[in-house]
Tab-separated table of C-alpha atoms in Angstrom:
chain	number	residue	atom	x	y	z
O	6	MET	CA	6.580	-28.886	-0.041
O	7	ASP	CA	4.135	-27.270	2.401
O	8	THR	CA	5.276	-23.866	3.599
O	9	SER	CA	3.989	-21.872	6.549
O	10	MET	CA	2.088	-18.637	6.085
O	11	ALA	CA	5.060	-16.832	7.652
O	12	GLU	CA	7.354	-18.218	4.971
O	13	ARG	CA	4.904	-17.402	2.147
O	14	THR	CA	4.347	-13.835	3.375
O	15	GLY	CA	7.949	-13.102	4.295
O	16	THR	CA	7.017	-12.320	7.888
O	17	SER	CA	9.094	-14.929	9.677
O	18	ALA	CA	10.284	-14.201	13.201
O	19	ALA	CA	13.867	-14.251	11.898
O	20	GLY	CA	13.424	-10.805	10.381
O	21	GLY	CA	11.139	-7.834	10.186
O	22	HIS	CA	9.595	-5.542	12.734
O	23	LEU	CA	8.610	-8.181	15.268
O	24	ALA	CA	12.151	-9.561	15.468
O	25	PHE	CA	13.479	-6.030	16.019
O	26	TYR	CA	10.923	-5.352	18.788
O	27	LYS	CA	11.715	-8.641	20.499
O	28	ARG	CA	15.479	-8.142	20.215
O	29	HIS	CA	15.256	-4.671	21.809
O	30	GLY	CA	12.417	-5.382	24.250
O	31	ILE	CA	10.173	-2.601	22.990
O	32	SER	CA	6.507	-2.140	22.271
O	33	PRO	CA	6.263	0.416	19.473
O	34	VAL	CA	2.684	1.478	20.200
O	35	ARG	CA	2.424	3.588	23.331
O	36	TYR	CA	0.351	6.687	23.943
O	37	ALA	CA	0.507	9.450	26.512
O	38	THR	CA	-2.677	8.797	28.446
O	39	ALA	CA	-2.614	11.080	31.469
O	40	GLY	CA	-6.268	10.308	32.062
O	41	LEU	CA	-8.423	7.532	30.685
O	42	GLY	CA	-11.347	9.948	30.265
O	43	GLU	CA	-9.614	11.964	27.547
O	44	HIS	CA	-8.174	8.849	25.946
O	45	PHE	CA	-11.622	7.224	25.851
O	46	GLU	CA	-13.101	10.403	24.310
O	47	ARG	CA	-10.550	10.188	21.478
O	48	ARG	CA	-11.255	6.468	20.976
O	49	ASP	CA	-15.008	7.111	21.012
O	50	ALA	CA	-14.631	9.832	18.358
O	51	LEU	CA	-12.481	7.557	16.183
O	52	TYR	CA	-14.841	4.586	16.360
O	53	ARG	CA	-17.898	6.787	15.743
O	54	ALA	CA	-16.166	8.255	12.672
O	55	LEU	CA	-15.603	4.672	11.492
O	56	GLY	CA	-19.287	3.869	11.992
O	57	LEU	CA	-18.734	1.900	15.201
O	58	PRO	CA	-20.636	3.605	18.040
O	59	PRO	CA	-20.183	2.215	21.581
O	60	VAL	CA	-23.292	0.040	21.260
O	61	ALA	CA	-21.623	-1.859	18.386
O	62	PHE	CA	-19.195	-3.435	20.846
O	63	LYS	CA	-21.659	-4.308	23.626
O	64	GLY	CA	-22.318	-8.039	23.584
O	65	ALA	CA	-20.235	-8.554	20.412
O	66	ARG	CA	-17.415	-10.979	19.719
O	67	VAL	CA	-14.383	-8.753	19.086
O	68	LEU	CA	-10.888	-9.597	17.848
O	69	GLU	CA	-8.032	-7.109	17.903
O	70	VAL	CA	-4.806	-7.974	16.110
O	71	ALA	CA	-1.551	-6.302	17.196
O	72	PRO	CA	-2.904	-4.127	20.029
O	73	GLY	CA	0.655	-3.179	21.038
O	74	SER	CA	0.598	-1.848	24.601
O	75	GLY	CA	-3.145	-2.481	24.891
O	76	GLN	CA	-3.995	1.102	25.812
O	77	ASN	CA	-6.508	1.447	22.986
O	78	SER	CA	-8.065	-1.914	23.797
O	79	LEU	CA	-9.159	-0.619	27.202
O	80	TYR	CA	-11.863	1.463	25.513
O	81	VAL	CA	-13.319	-1.569	23.734
O	82	ALA	CA	-13.129	-3.720	26.878
O	83	CYS	CA	-15.094	-1.090	28.796
O	84	ARG	CA	-17.854	-1.229	26.145
O	85	ARG	CA	-18.496	-4.777	27.460
O	86	PRO	CA	-18.179	-7.106	24.473
O	87	ALA	CA	-19.330	-10.679	25.121
O	88	HIS	CA	-15.883	-11.955	24.089
O	89	TYR	CA	-12.715	-9.957	23.465
O	90	GLU	CA	-9.578	-11.541	22.075
O	91	LEU	CA	-6.207	-9.805	21.657
O	92	VAL	CA	-3.502	-11.288	19.398
O	93	GLU	CA	-0.137	-9.780	20.352
O	94	PRO	CA	3.077	-11.720	19.618
O	95	ASN	CA	5.473	-9.184	21.121
O	96	PRO	CA	6.334	-10.233	24.709
O	97	THR	CA	6.866	-6.593	25.739
O	98	GLY	CA	3.467	-5.655	24.333
O	99	ALA	CA	1.856	-8.628	26.095
O	100	ARG	CA	3.371	-7.517	29.415
O	101	ASP	CA	2.154	-3.950	28.795
O	102	ILE	CA	-1.351	-5.287	28.086
O	103	GLU	CA	-1.385	-7.307	31.308
O	104	ALA	CA	-0.219	-4.241	33.272
O	105	ALA	CA	-2.826	-1.976	31.634
O	106	TYR	CA	-5.648	-4.334	32.577
O	107	ALA	CA	-4.293	-4.863	36.100
O	108	ALA	CA	-4.466	-1.079	36.597
O	109	LEU	CA	-7.910	-0.652	34.987
O	110	ASP	CA	-10.433	0.295	37.649
O	111	ALA	CA	-13.637	0.228	35.609
O	112	PRO	CA	-16.192	-2.412	34.650
O	113	HIS	CA	-14.888	-4.226	31.578
O	114	THR	CA	-14.675	-7.509	29.733
O	115	ALA	CA	-11.374	-9.182	30.513
O	116	PRO	CA	-9.752	-9.972	27.179
O	117	ARG	CA	-8.246	-13.287	26.234
O	118	LEU	CA	-4.621	-12.508	25.365
O	119	ARG	CA	-3.193	-14.743	22.652
O	120	PRO	CA	0.618	-14.282	22.547
O	121	VAL	CA	1.073	-15.673	19.022
O	122	ARG	CA	1.851	-14.223	15.630
O	123	PHE	CA	-1.253	-13.639	13.553
O	124	GLU	CA	0.054	-16.087	10.952
O	125	ASP	CA	-0.168	-18.829	13.595
O	126	TYR	CA	-3.431	-17.699	15.199
O	127	VAL	CA	-6.464	-19.974	14.987
O	128	ALA	CA	-9.861	-18.632	16.053
O	129	ASP	CA	-12.498	-20.727	17.787
O	130	ALA	CA	-15.332	-18.922	15.978
O	131	PRO	CA	-15.831	-15.876	13.711
O	132	PHE	CA	-15.995	-12.359	15.150
O	133	ASP	CA	-18.565	-9.588	14.840
O	134	ILE	CA	-15.825	-6.951	14.843
O	135	VAL	CA	-12.184	-7.399	13.808
O	136	LEU	CA	-9.818	-4.497	14.560
O	137	CYS	CA	-6.304	-4.125	13.236
O	138	GLU	CA	-4.936	-0.631	13.808
O	139	ASN	CA	-1.234	-1.043	14.408
O	140	TRP	CA	-0.121	-3.597	11.899
O	141	LEU	CA	-0.253	-4.572	8.219
O	142	GLY	CA	1.884	-2.639	5.862
O	143	SER	CA	1.617	-2.498	2.123
O	144	LEU	CA	3.787	-5.388	0.960
O	145	PRO	CA	2.103	-7.557	-1.673
O	146	ALA	CA	2.826	-10.655	0.426
O	147	GLU	CA	0.666	-9.242	3.213
O	148	LEU	CA	-2.453	-9.660	1.080
O	149	GLU	CA	-2.649	-13.228	2.368
O	150	LEU	CA	-2.735	-11.893	5.920
O	151	ILE	CA	-5.467	-9.411	4.986
O	152	ARG	CA	-7.467	-12.296	3.516
O	153	LYS	CA	-7.011	-14.162	6.784
O	154	LEU	CA	-8.307	-11.141	8.716
O	155	ALA	CA	-11.336	-10.942	6.436
O	156	GLY	CA	-11.991	-14.644	6.875
O	157	LEU	CA	-12.371	-14.167	10.639
O	158	VAL	CA	-15.316	-11.788	10.253
O	159	ALA	CA	-18.788	-13.230	10.848
O	160	PRO	CA	-21.600	-12.573	8.338
O	161	HIS	CA	-22.814	-8.976	8.833
O	162	GLY	CA	-19.635	-8.296	10.807
O	163	VAL	CA	-17.081	-5.515	10.398
O	164	LEU	CA	-13.343	-5.394	9.660
O	165	SER	CA	-11.686	-2.107	10.577
O	166	SER	CA	-8.113	-1.086	9.859
O	167	PRO	CA	-6.825	2.453	9.304
O	168	ARG	CA	-4.071	0.882	7.167
O	169	PHE	CA	-6.537	0.347	4.314
O	170	ARG	CA	-7.501	3.192	2.023
O	171	ARG	CA	-11.094	2.570	3.083
O	172	ARG	CA	-11.094	2.166	6.843
O	173	VAL	CA	-14.089	-0.132	7.469
O	174	PHE	CA	-15.360	-3.113	5.539
O	175	SER	CA	-18.579	-4.909	6.339
O	176	ARG	CA	-19.352	-8.469	5.424
O	177	THR	CA	-22.723	-9.465	4.071
O	178	SER	CA	-24.297	-12.867	4.643
O	179	CYS	CA	-22.506	-14.237	1.567
O	180	ALA	CA	-19.089	-15.385	2.779
O	181	SER	CA	-17.238	-14.131	-0.291
O	182	SER	CA	-19.085	-10.833	-0.671
O	183	TRP	CA	-17.619	-7.677	0.861
O	184	ARG	CA	-18.807	-4.109	0.557
O	185	PHE	CA	-17.282	-0.832	1.671
O	186	ALA	CA	-19.102	0.862	4.548
C-alpha cells in the first residue's frame, strides 16, 4: 500500500503543531519589528554569519519553507532574488505574509506564496538557496523531510536551517555529495 509522506513522517494535518495552529488561528512566528531598518540589520547580520551576504540572494532562485508571518522573508525579498517562493501551510501565517507584503514600501521581488504543507509541495525547478528557519524538529521521522529539503537545492546551492547542528550546507555538483560550509 502506498502511503503519503505525511503518513510516513507522522506529520498529518490531523495532529501536531500545524493542526494546533489552524485550530486556534495563530501564527507562532511573529517578531516585534518597530522599524524595518533595525529588523533588516539583524537579518543581514544573521545571513552574513551563515555565509550568505546580501549579494548571494540577488538574482538567485530562493525557497523558504515555513516562513510563519513572513516578516523575515521581507529582507530576502528586498535583496531582489530572481524567484522567491514561500511554502506556508498555516492560513493565519499566509494571511500575515500577504499583509506584510501589502505594507512593504520598498523595491522587492514579490514572492510566490504556496499555501501547502511541505510534504505536499512540488517544486518546478531546484533552488540556489533553500531556507528553513522556523520548522523541522528532531523526530527521526523528519529525516525524510530533511532529505526532501536537500533534494530541492541546485548544484552549488545552499541549504540553511538553524535547526541543524551545522547551520549551512552547500551542495557540490554531484547530486549526492554534500559538504558542511
